[in-house]
Short mmCIF file of C-alpha atoms in Angstrom, two decimals:
data_model
loop_
_atom_site.label_atom_id
_atom_site.label_comp_id
_atom_site.label_asym_id
_atom_site.label_seq_id
_atom_site.Cartn_x
_atom_site.Cartn_y
_atom_site.Cartn_z
CA MET A 1469 -29.67 2.28 17.33
CA GLU A 1470 -27.56 3.26 14.34
CA CYS A 1471 -23.75 3.18 14.41
CA SER A 1472 -21.06 4.32 12.03
CA ARG A 1473 -17.29 4.73 12.08
CA GLY A 1474 -16.17 7.84 10.24
CA TYR A 1475 -17.36 7.54 6.66
CA SER A 1476 -18.26 3.83 6.85
CA ASN A 1477 -21.76 2.57 6.17
CA THR A 1478 -24.26 2.80 9.00
CA ASP A 1479 -25.36 -0.40 10.76
CA ALA A 1480 -28.68 -0.91 12.55
CA TRP A 1481 -28.73 -2.75 15.89
CA ARG A 1482 -31.34 -3.88 18.42
CA ILE A 1483 -30.25 -3.37 22.03
CA THR A 1484 -31.26 -5.65 24.90
CA TRP A 1485 -30.31 -4.49 28.40
CA ILE A 1486 -29.28 -7.34 30.73
CA THR A 1487 -28.35 -5.20 33.76
CA LEU A 1488 -27.85 -1.45 34.25
CA ASP A 1489 -24.31 -1.70 32.83
CA ILE A 1490 -24.43 -4.81 30.58
CA PHE A 1491 -26.21 -4.93 27.22
CA MET A 1492 -26.32 -7.04 24.07
CA MET A 1493 -26.45 -5.60 20.57
CA THR A 1494 -28.01 -7.69 17.77
CA LYS A 1495 -27.46 -6.64 14.17
CA VAL A 1496 -30.85 -6.05 12.52
CA ILE A 1497 -29.76 -6.31 8.87
CA ARG A 1498 -28.82 -9.88 7.91
CA PRO A 1499 -26.11 -10.37 5.27
CA ASN A 1500 -28.07 -13.37 3.89
CA GLU A 1501 -30.88 -15.76 4.85
CA ILE A 1502 -28.68 -18.56 6.25
CA SER A 1503 -26.39 -16.57 8.56
CA PRO A 1504 -27.38 -16.14 12.21
CA PRO A 1505 -27.61 -12.56 13.51
CA ARG A 1506 -24.42 -10.99 14.82
CA ASN A 1507 -24.47 -10.42 18.59
CA ASP A 1508 -22.08 -8.34 20.69
CA LEU A 1509 -22.04 -8.31 24.51
CA TYR A 1510 -20.83 -5.13 26.22
CA LYS A 1511 -20.21 -3.94 29.77
CA ILE A 1512 -20.06 -0.18 30.40
CA MET A 1513 -16.91 0.65 32.36
CA SER A 1514 -17.24 4.45 32.44
CA ILE A 1515 -18.98 7.46 30.95
CA GLN A 1516 -16.95 10.67 31.08
CA ASN A 1517 -17.94 13.82 29.24
CA LYS A 1518 -18.87 12.51 25.77
CA THR A 1519 -16.77 9.33 25.90
CA VAL A 1520 -18.13 5.89 26.80
CA THR A 1521 -15.63 3.13 27.66
CA VAL A 1522 -16.93 -0.43 27.29
CA VAL A 1523 -15.59 -3.98 27.34
CA ASN A 1524 -16.71 -6.08 24.35
CA TYR A 1525 -16.99 -9.79 25.19
CA TRP A 1526 -16.56 -12.08 22.18
CA THR A 1527 -19.62 -14.29 21.55
CA GLY A 1528 -18.55 -16.00 18.33
CA TRP A 1529 -16.39 -18.97 17.41
CA GLY A 1530 -12.81 -19.12 18.56
CA ASN A 1531 -11.11 -17.91 21.69
CA HIS A 1532 -10.77 -14.12 21.88
CA LYS A 1533 -10.00 -12.00 24.93
CA PRO A 1534 -12.37 -9.20 25.99
CA ASP A 1535 -11.67 -5.99 24.08
CA LEU A 1536 -11.69 -2.50 25.64
CA GLN A 1537 -13.32 0.06 23.32
CA LYS A 1538 -14.10 3.79 23.52
CA PHE A 1539 -16.93 5.59 21.74
CA ARG A 1540 -17.76 9.26 21.39
CA ILE A 1541 -21.37 10.28 22.00
CA GLN A 1542 -22.74 12.66 19.36
#
């Protein structure tokens, strides 16, 4: 899957479905050879018209609360 925000560069991700409404996205392009791949864990909350609402669960270092995000399907 490819993603972009407005005029930002496009990222490439591999998607792994865990359940029907939970999936993990792994960034395909590595910034360098020593960094681990970036992973994001999402749960789909709703799909209405062309808007998908998801909760993004932090998988990195530190203590961050889940983040509600909305995306437009094109």
